[in-house]
Short mmCIF file of C-alpha atoms in Angstrom, two decimals:
data_model
loop_
_atom_site.label_atom_id
_atom_site.label_comp_id
_atom_site.label_asym_id
_atom_site.label_seq_id
_atom_site.Cartn_x
_atom_site.Cartn_y
_atom_site.Cartn_z
CA MET U 17 85.14 -71.66 3.18
CA THR U 18 84.43 -72.32 6.86
CA GLU U 19 81.94 -75.17 7.01
CA HIS U 20 81.42 -75.03 10.78
CA GLY U 21 83.14 -74.55 14.09
CA ALA U 22 86.28 -72.71 13.06
CA GLY U 23 84.40 -69.48 12.41
CA ASN U 24 82.99 -69.22 15.93
CA THR U 25 85.57 -66.68 17.07
CA THR U 26 84.82 -63.42 18.79
CA ALA U 27 85.07 -59.80 17.73
CA GLY U 28 85.61 -58.03 21.05
CA ASP U 29 83.17 -59.68 23.42
CA GLU U 30 80.65 -60.68 20.73
CA PRO U 31 80.73 -64.32 19.52
CA ARG U 32 80.64 -64.61 15.74
CA SER U 33 77.37 -66.53 15.83
CA GLU U 34 75.71 -63.62 17.64
CA ARG U 35 77.31 -61.08 15.31
CA LEU U 36 75.84 -62.77 12.23
CA LYS U 37 72.41 -62.84 13.83
CA ARG U 38 72.67 -59.15 14.70
CA ILE U 39 73.69 -58.21 11.14
CA VAL U 40 70.60 -59.93 9.74
CA ARG U 41 68.25 -58.64 12.43
CA GLU U 42 69.37 -55.02 12.10
CA ALA U 43 69.09 -55.10 8.29
CA ARG U 44 65.48 -56.22 8.59
CA LEU U 45 64.63 -53.53 11.09
CA ARG U 46 66.12 -50.89 8.78
CA SER U 47 64.16 -52.31 5.86
CA GLN U 48 60.87 -51.58 7.62
CA MET U 49 61.58 -47.86 7.49
CA ALA U 50 61.78 -48.09 3.69
CA SER U 51 59.21 -50.74 2.88
CA LEU U 52 56.68 -48.18 1.62
CA PRO U 53 57.06 -44.67 0.17
CA SER U 54 57.52 -42.03 2.85
CA GLY U 55 54.84 -39.38 3.25
CA VAL U 56 57.22 -36.95 5.01
CA PRO U 57 58.54 -34.09 2.83
CA GLY U 58 62.24 -34.43 2.13
CA GLU U 59 62.35 -38.15 2.94
CA GLU U 60 61.55 -39.52 -0.50
CA HIS U 61 63.22 -42.81 -1.38
CA ASP U 62 62.84 -45.60 -3.87
CA PHE U 63 64.19 -48.52 -1.81
CA VAL U 64 61.96 -51.58 -1.59
CA PRO U 65 63.33 -54.78 0.01
CA GLU U 66 63.54 -57.81 -2.23
CA PRO U 67 60.77 -60.38 -1.52
CA THR U 68 63.21 -63.23 -0.81
CA GLY U 69 63.53 -63.19 2.96
CA LEU U 70 66.71 -61.12 2.80
CA GLN U 71 64.87 -57.92 3.77
CA GLY U 72 67.53 -55.37 2.94
CA LEU U 73 70.62 -57.61 3.00
CA ALA U 74 72.94 -57.37 0.01
CA VAL U 75 74.06 -60.78 -1.29
CA LYS U 76 76.58 -61.88 -3.91
CA SER U 77 75.06 -65.22 -4.98
CA ILE U 78 71.56 -66.70 -4.79
CA CYS U 79 70.42 -70.31 -5.12
CA THR U 80 66.76 -71.40 -5.08
CA TYR U 81 65.93 -75.09 -4.82
CA GLY U 82 62.90 -75.98 -6.87
CA GLU U 83 61.27 -77.27 -10.01
CA VAL U 84 60.06 -74.11 -11.69
CA SER U 85 56.83 -74.01 -13.69
CA GLN U 86 57.10 -72.41 -17.10
CA ALA U 87 54.89 -69.86 -18.79
CA PRO U 88 53.24 -71.16 -21.95
CA THR U 89 55.34 -69.06 -24.34
CA THR U 90 58.09 -66.68 -23.24
CA PRO U 91 59.86 -65.47 -20.06
CA GLU U 92 58.01 -62.19 -20.56
CA ASP U 93 54.72 -64.06 -20.23
CA MET U 94 55.93 -65.65 -16.99
CA GLN U 95 56.84 -62.23 -15.60
CA GLN U 96 53.40 -60.98 -16.57
CA SER U 97 51.76 -63.90 -14.77
CA GLN U 98 53.74 -63.04 -11.63
CA VAL U 99 52.57 -59.46 -11.88
CA ALA U 100 49.00 -60.62 -12.40
CA TYR U 101 48.90 -62.58 -9.15
CA ALA U 102 50.83 -60.04 -7.05
CA SER U 103 48.48 -57.32 -8.29
CA THR U 104 45.66 -59.01 -6.38
CA ALA U 105 47.36 -58.33 -3.01
CA LEU U 106 45.30 -56.45 -0.44
CA GLY U 107 48.36 -55.30 1.52
CA PRO U 108 52.01 -56.02 2.22
CA VAL U 109 53.39 -59.54 2.42
CA PHE U 110 53.91 -60.45 6.08
CA VAL U 111 56.90 -62.62 6.91
CA SER U 112 57.54 -64.29 10.29
CA TYR U 113 60.93 -65.75 11.17
CA GLY U 114 61.82 -68.41 13.69
CA PRO U 115 64.92 -68.40 15.89
CA MET U 116 68.22 -68.18 13.97
CA LEU U 117 70.87 -70.89 14.09
CA ALA U 118 74.42 -69.64 13.45
CA ASP U 119 77.52 -71.84 13.26
CA GLY U 120 80.83 -70.76 11.79
CA ASP U 121 80.18 -68.65 8.70
CA HIS U 122 76.64 -69.97 8.22
CA LEU U 123 73.28 -68.79 9.45
CA VAL U 124 70.11 -70.89 9.09
CA GLU U 125 66.58 -69.60 9.55
CA GLU U 126 63.05 -70.92 9.04
CA TRP U 127 60.24 -68.57 8.06
CA GLU U 128 56.72 -68.34 6.64
CA SER U 129 54.93 -65.77 4.50
CA PHE U 130 51.34 -64.50 4.12
CA MET U 131 49.82 -62.54 1.26
CA TYR U 132 46.06 -61.94 1.30
CA THR U 133 44.47 -61.20 -2.08
CA SER U 134 41.30 -59.77 -3.56
CA ASN U 135 40.47 -63.05 -5.34
CA GLY U 136 40.34 -64.90 -2.01
CA THR U 137 43.57 -66.86 -2.51
CA LEU U 138 46.08 -66.87 0.35
CA TYR U 139 49.76 -67.22 -0.43
CA ASN U 140 51.15 -68.94 2.69
CA ASN U 141 54.51 -70.57 2.09
CA GLU U 142 57.01 -72.31 4.39
CA TYR U 143 60.76 -71.83 4.00
CA VAL U 144 64.23 -72.41 5.33
CA MET U 145 67.18 -70.35 4.16
CA VAL U 146 70.93 -70.71 4.58
CA LEU U 147 73.25 -67.70 4.45
CA ARG U 148 77.00 -68.06 4.08
CA PHE U 149 79.03 -65.05 5.19
CA GLU U 150 82.44 -63.78 4.22
CA GLY U 151 83.34 -61.45 7.02
CA ASP U 152 80.22 -59.34 7.57
CA ASP U 153 78.99 -59.73 4.00
CA VAL U 154 76.47 -62.32 2.76
CA ALA U 155 78.29 -64.33 0.10
CA GLU U 156 75.54 -66.91 -0.59
CA PHE U 157 71.79 -67.14 -0.06
CA HIS U 158 70.16 -70.59 -0.37
CA LEU U 159 66.36 -70.90 -0.27
CA HIS U 160 64.19 -74.00 0.17
CA GLN U 161 60.39 -73.74 0.10
CA ASP U 162 57.16 -75.53 -0.77
CA ARG U 163 57.67 -75.00 -4.49
CA HIS U 164 54.42 -76.77 -5.38
CA HIS U 165 52.56 -74.07 -3.45
CA VAL U 166 54.36 -71.41 -5.52
CA ASN U 167 53.54 -73.09 -8.82
CA MET U 168 49.95 -73.83 -7.90
CA THR U 169 49.19 -70.36 -6.53
CA TYR U 170 50.89 -68.35 -9.26
CA GLY U 171 49.69 -70.95 -11.75
CA GLN U 172 46.27 -69.36 -11.71
CA PHE U 173 47.78 -67.13 -14.39
CA ASP U 174 48.80 -69.59 -17.11
CA TRP U 175 51.79 -71.41 -15.67
CA THR U 176 52.22 -75.01 -16.83
CA ASP U 177 53.05 -77.88 -14.50
CA PRO U 178 56.66 -79.14 -14.29
CA GLN U 179 57.35 -82.46 -15.96
CA PRO U 180 59.59 -85.37 -14.88
CA VAL U 181 63.24 -84.91 -15.85
CA THR U 182 65.62 -87.38 -17.44
CA GLU U 183 68.99 -85.93 -16.36
CA PRO U 184 70.45 -84.46 -13.15
CA ARG U 185 68.80 -81.15 -12.45
CA ARG U 186 70.39 -77.72 -12.44
CA LEU U 187 69.61 -75.20 -9.75
CA THR U 188 68.32 -71.69 -10.32
CA GLY U 189 70.84 -69.02 -9.35
CA ASN U 190 74.52 -68.16 -9.45
CA VAL U 191 75.98 -69.86 -6.37
CA PRO U 192 79.37 -71.51 -7.09
CA MET U 193 78.89 -75.23 -7.73
CA HIS U 194 81.06 -78.06 -6.43
CA PRO U 195 81.92 -80.33 -9.39
CA GLY U 196 81.36 -84.07 -9.35
CA GLU U 197 79.09 -86.73 -10.77
CA ILE U 198 76.27 -84.41 -9.76
CA GLU U 199 77.14 -80.77 -9.24
CA THR U 200 76.16 -79.50 -5.79
CA PRO U 201 75.86 -75.99 -4.33
CA PHE U 202 77.57 -77.06 -1.10
CA GLU U 203 80.48 -79.32 -0.23
CA ILE U 204 79.56 -83.00 0.12
CA VAL U 205 81.11 -84.56 3.24
CA ASP U 206 79.18 -87.87 3.40
CA GLN U 207 77.78 -90.07 0.65
CA PHE U 208 76.28 -93.55 0.58
CA ASP U 209 73.63 -95.68 -1.14
CA VAL U 210 70.65 -96.15 1.13
CA ASP U 211 68.51 -99.28 1.43
CA PRO U 212 65.04 -98.25 0.13
CA ALA U 213 63.57 -99.98 3.19
CA MET U 214 64.99 -97.09 5.24
CA LEU U 215 62.45 -94.71 3.67
CA ARG U 216 60.14 -95.08 6.64
CA ASP U 217 58.88 -93.20 9.68
CA PRO U 218 61.19 -93.77 12.65
CA VAL U 219 59.78 -95.45 15.73
CA PRO U 220 61.14 -93.67 18.83
CA SER U 221 63.06 -95.96 21.14
CA ASP U 222 63.68 -95.86 24.90
CA GLU U 223 67.19 -97.14 24.33
CA PRO U 224 69.95 -94.51 24.39
CA ALA U 225 71.30 -93.21 21.10
CA PRO U 226 74.25 -95.31 19.91
CA VAL U 227 76.60 -92.29 20.03
CA ASP U 228 77.88 -90.07 22.81
CA ALA U 229 75.41 -87.21 22.41
CA SER U 230 76.02 -85.32 25.63
CA GLY U 231 74.32 -82.16 24.43
CA GLY U 232 75.58 -78.80 23.35
CA VAL U 233 76.78 -77.82 19.91
CA GLU U 234 79.25 -80.66 19.42
CA GLY U 235 76.96 -83.24 21.00
CA ASN U 236 74.11 -82.28 18.68
CA ARG U 237 76.42 -82.37 15.69
CA ALA U 238 77.68 -85.83 16.71
CA LEU U 239 74.09 -87.06 17.07
CA VAL U 240 73.19 -86.19 13.45
CA LEU U 241 76.46 -87.58 12.11
CA GLY U 242 75.73 -90.79 14.00
CA LEU U 243 72.24 -90.90 12.51
CA ARG U 244 73.79 -90.81 9.04
CA ARG U 245 75.96 -93.82 9.88
CA ALA U 246 72.90 -95.67 11.15
CA MET U 247 71.05 -94.89 7.91
CA ALA U 248 74.01 -96.14 5.89
CA SER U 249 74.07 -99.38 7.90
CA GLY U 250 70.52 -100.24 6.81
CA ASP U 251 69.54 -101.11 10.41
CA PRO U 252 66.13 -99.59 11.25
CA SER U 253 66.46 -100.38 14.96
CA ALA U 254 69.72 -98.42 15.12
CA VAL U 255 68.02 -95.46 13.46
CA ASP U 256 65.09 -95.60 15.87
CA ARG U 257 67.42 -95.16 18.86
CA PHE U 258 68.19 -91.60 17.76
CA TYR U 259 64.56 -90.50 18.27
CA GLY U 260 62.84 -89.64 21.55
CA ARG U 261 59.30 -89.91 22.86
CA GLY U 262 56.74 -87.62 21.20
CA PHE U 263 58.84 -87.32 18.04
CA ARG U 264 57.07 -85.63 15.13
CA TYR U 265 58.26 -85.32 11.52
CA PHE U 266 57.25 -82.30 9.47
CA ILE U 267 57.67 -81.94 5.69
CA ALA U 268 56.92 -78.46 4.32
CA GLY U 269 53.88 -78.64 2.04
CA GLU U 270 50.30 -79.82 1.83
CA LEU U 271 49.17 -83.44 2.02
CA PRO U 272 50.74 -85.91 1.45
CA PHE U 273 53.30 -83.73 3.30
CA GLY U 274 52.80 -81.36 6.23
CA TRP U 275 52.61 -82.01 9.97
CA ASP U 276 50.19 -84.90 9.52
CA HIS U 277 51.85 -86.32 6.43
CA LEU U 278 51.13 -89.72 5.00
CA PRO U 279 53.52 -92.44 6.16
CA LEU U 280 56.91 -91.98 4.51
CA GLU U 281 56.62 -95.53 3.18
CA GLU U 282 53.50 -94.45 1.29
CA ILE U 283 54.97 -91.17 0.04
CA TYR U 284 58.06 -92.89 -1.33
CA ALA U 285 56.40 -96.13 -2.51
CA PRO U 286 56.48 -95.04 -6.20
CA LEU U 287 60.19 -94.21 -5.92
CA VAL U 288 60.99 -97.62 -4.42
CA GLU U 289 58.83 -99.44 -6.99
CA HIS U 290 60.46 -97.75 -9.98
CA LEU U 291 64.11 -97.66 -8.89
CA ALA U 292 66.52 -98.62 -11.68
CA SER U 293 69.70 -97.66 -9.81
CA PRO U 294 70.89 -97.30 -6.23
CA LEU U 295 69.31 -94.49 -4.25
CA THR U 296 72.19 -92.24 -3.22
CA PHE U 297 72.23 -89.71 -0.39
CA ARG U 298 74.86 -86.94 -0.41
CA TYR U 299 75.21 -84.81 2.72
CA GLY U 300 76.77 -81.46 3.51
CA ALA U 301 78.23 -80.36 6.84
CA VAL U 302 76.15 -80.31 10.04
CA PHE U 303 75.52 -76.92 11.63
CA ALA U 304 74.40 -76.90 15.26
CA ASP U 305 73.58 -74.80 18.31
CA GLU U 306 72.60 -75.74 21.86
CA THR U 307 69.20 -77.25 20.94
CA ARG U 308 69.26 -77.93 17.19
CA ALA U 309 71.23 -79.42 14.33
CA PHE U 310 70.77 -78.63 10.64
CA GLU U 311 71.90 -80.54 7.56
CA ARG U 312 71.50 -80.44 3.78
CA MET U 313 71.17 -83.49 1.59
CA VAL U 314 70.87 -84.41 -2.09
CA SER U 315 68.97 -87.57 -3.04
CA PHE U 316 69.39 -89.12 -6.48
CA ALA U 317 68.23 -92.24 -8.34
CA ARG U 318 67.47 -93.28 -11.91
CA LEU U 319 64.02 -94.71 -12.52
CA ASP U 320 62.81 -97.48 -14.80
CA ASP U 321 61.03 -95.17 -17.26
CA GLY U 322 64.18 -93.16 -18.00
CA THR U 323 63.40 -90.30 -15.60
CA VAL U 324 65.35 -89.41 -12.47
CA TRP U 325 64.57 -88.59 -8.87
CA HIS U 326 66.88 -85.71 -7.91
CA ASN U 327 65.83 -83.66 -4.91
CA TRP U 328 67.48 -81.25 -2.49
CA HIS U 329 66.64 -81.53 1.20
CA ALA U 330 67.17 -79.10 4.09
CA ILE U 331 66.56 -80.69 7.49
CA MET U 332 66.30 -79.09 10.93
CA HIS U 333 66.45 -81.40 13.97
CA GLU U 334 65.32 -80.36 17.45
CA VAL U 335 67.39 -82.19 20.08
CA ARG U 336 66.48 -82.68 23.73
CA ASP U 337 68.24 -84.93 26.25
CA GLY U 338 70.40 -86.58 23.61
CA LYS U 339 67.50 -87.51 21.31
CA ILE U 340 65.86 -85.99 18.23
CA VAL U 341 62.33 -84.98 19.25
CA GLN U 342 61.26 -83.12 16.10
CA THR U 343 62.49 -82.97 12.50
CA ARG U 344 61.39 -80.33 9.97
CA GLU U 345 62.29 -81.07 6.36
CA TYR U 346 62.09 -78.83 3.29
CA PHE U 347 62.47 -80.22 -0.22
CA ASP U 348 61.22 -79.50 -3.72
CA THR U 349 57.58 -80.54 -3.43
CA SER U 350 56.99 -79.71 -7.10
CA HIS U 351 59.58 -82.30 -8.14
CA ALA U 352 57.91 -84.85 -5.84
CA TRP U 353 54.53 -84.21 -7.45
CA ALA U 354 55.94 -84.32 -10.99
CA THR U 355 58.03 -87.45 -10.44
CA LEU U 356 56.18 -89.54 -7.85
CA GLY U 357 52.64 -88.11 -7.89
CA ARG U 358 51.93 -89.53 -11.35
CA TRP U 359 52.23 -93.08 -9.94
CA ALA U 360 51.06 -92.59 -6.34
CA SER U 361 47.54 -92.97 -5.03
CA TRP U 362 48.06 -89.69 -3.17
CA GLY U 363 48.64 -88.06 -6.55
CA ASN U 364 44.94 -88.45 -7.34
CA THR U 365 44.05 -85.74 -4.81
CA PRO U 366 46.17 -82.66 -5.49
CA PRO U 367 46.14 -79.75 -3.01
CA GLN U 368 43.74 -76.91 -3.62
CA LEU U 369 44.39 -73.18 -3.58
CA ARG U 370 44.53 -71.92 -0.01
CA THR U 371 42.01 -69.50 1.45
CA THR U 372 43.02 -69.95 5.12
CA PRO U 373 46.45 -70.21 6.77
CA ARG U 374 47.93 -73.64 7.35
CA ARG U 375 49.58 -74.72 10.60
CA SER U 376 52.86 -72.87 10.95
CA ASN U 377 56.20 -74.54 10.33
CA LEU U 378 57.68 -72.33 13.06
CA GLN U 379 58.16 -73.35 16.69
CA GLY U 380 58.54 -69.73 17.76
CA ILE U 381 58.35 -66.31 16.13
CA ALA U 382 61.45 -64.21 16.67
CA MET U 383 60.52 -61.39 14.28
CA THR U 384 57.72 -60.39 11.90
CA VAL U 385 58.28 -57.89 9.08
CA ASN U 386 56.53 -56.92 5.85
CA TYR U 387 57.31 -55.80 2.35
CA LYS U 388 55.48 -54.58 -0.73
CA PRO U 389 55.57 -57.25 -3.48
CA ASN U 390 58.09 -56.09 -6.09
CA GLU U 391 55.90 -57.19 -9.00
CA GLY U 392 52.95 -55.11 -7.73
CA PRO U 393 50.34 -54.23 -6.77
CA ASP U 394 50.13 -50.65 -7.96
CA LEU U 395 47.72 -49.52 -5.26
CA ASP U 396 46.98 -45.85 -4.68
CA ARG U 397 47.51 -46.23 -0.93
CA TRP U 398 51.12 -47.32 -1.57
CA LYS U 399 52.00 -44.56 -4.03
CA PRO U 400 53.98 -41.43 -2.99
CA PHE U 401 51.90 -38.38 -2.28
CA PRO U 402 51.63 -35.98 -5.24
CA PRO U 403 53.81 -32.86 -4.96
CA VAL U 404 52.34 -29.97 -2.97
CA ASP U 405 52.92 -26.45 -4.31
#
């Protein structure tokens, strides 16, 4: 597996990073020609893109990061509840994608979705996905999203809320796992116990970052690797030097998350109060381009009531002039609500079903496409025309 760097070779005059972007972009464009039944005689087809963000891409393995709500009785009931909500759609699901980041054999992309429904509920989720390629084929698809929004929205149809867990969690999907104390779906390259006092909002500093972050792909990668070392040191002032003026931290989800999230100290106060073991961070490789750096992390701790905090984080950093000026984080919000919300003051005010769009997680829209929800709806205007004699 190429974690980063070594895969950035060229095929002819096309850098590999640009080739991977083109493969994904062209598959999505082709998918739009088959997203609804054709009305032209002789052009019948039954292809409908999967509603996962892949939009026509074939993939060998899929991994979704989230605490999944359960139907009250059987998997068949859960499928029926999915159909019930999707059947309220008034039209296709619209999906907007931000600029792609490609490094080695990996491609990272943020996106958001919209589905307007007849019952007034808006499904408006925020995502980041990671694709790992083998040659020109997608070997792995990893998806992070606001899982609490999924559970709450589809939960109108008899889903039950997730409960705290007592053992390390298992992911949904068939991506090969890396063995260890806690199995992980990506290779761990850094690991340390973090001082709980470091769970705080950074305070941007005018001092230069304590690493040589001269820009570009390698400079941006070095900046994030240096930030990890500063976190491990337990020195807040060293961490603050990595952040520039105007810095803003986004966490996908509704309050207490979002663009105007509660202070991180307040979000994580229940975790710190109930720790019964070290809080361990495990990091994967850093992927970078000229303006951004992306990393994945696993956080784990045992709590004093016998439950565990075990979350998966996907973090995109925007870098300008050798400083991080914006961070966008995606983790399992459902696990946060189930584990921390029961103790937190913010847990007393759960989010409500959406009827209007929230502020976008995207900093630019590179492409917008649509698809018909696979579970429904069975609307006449989306059915093939009847045969004509």
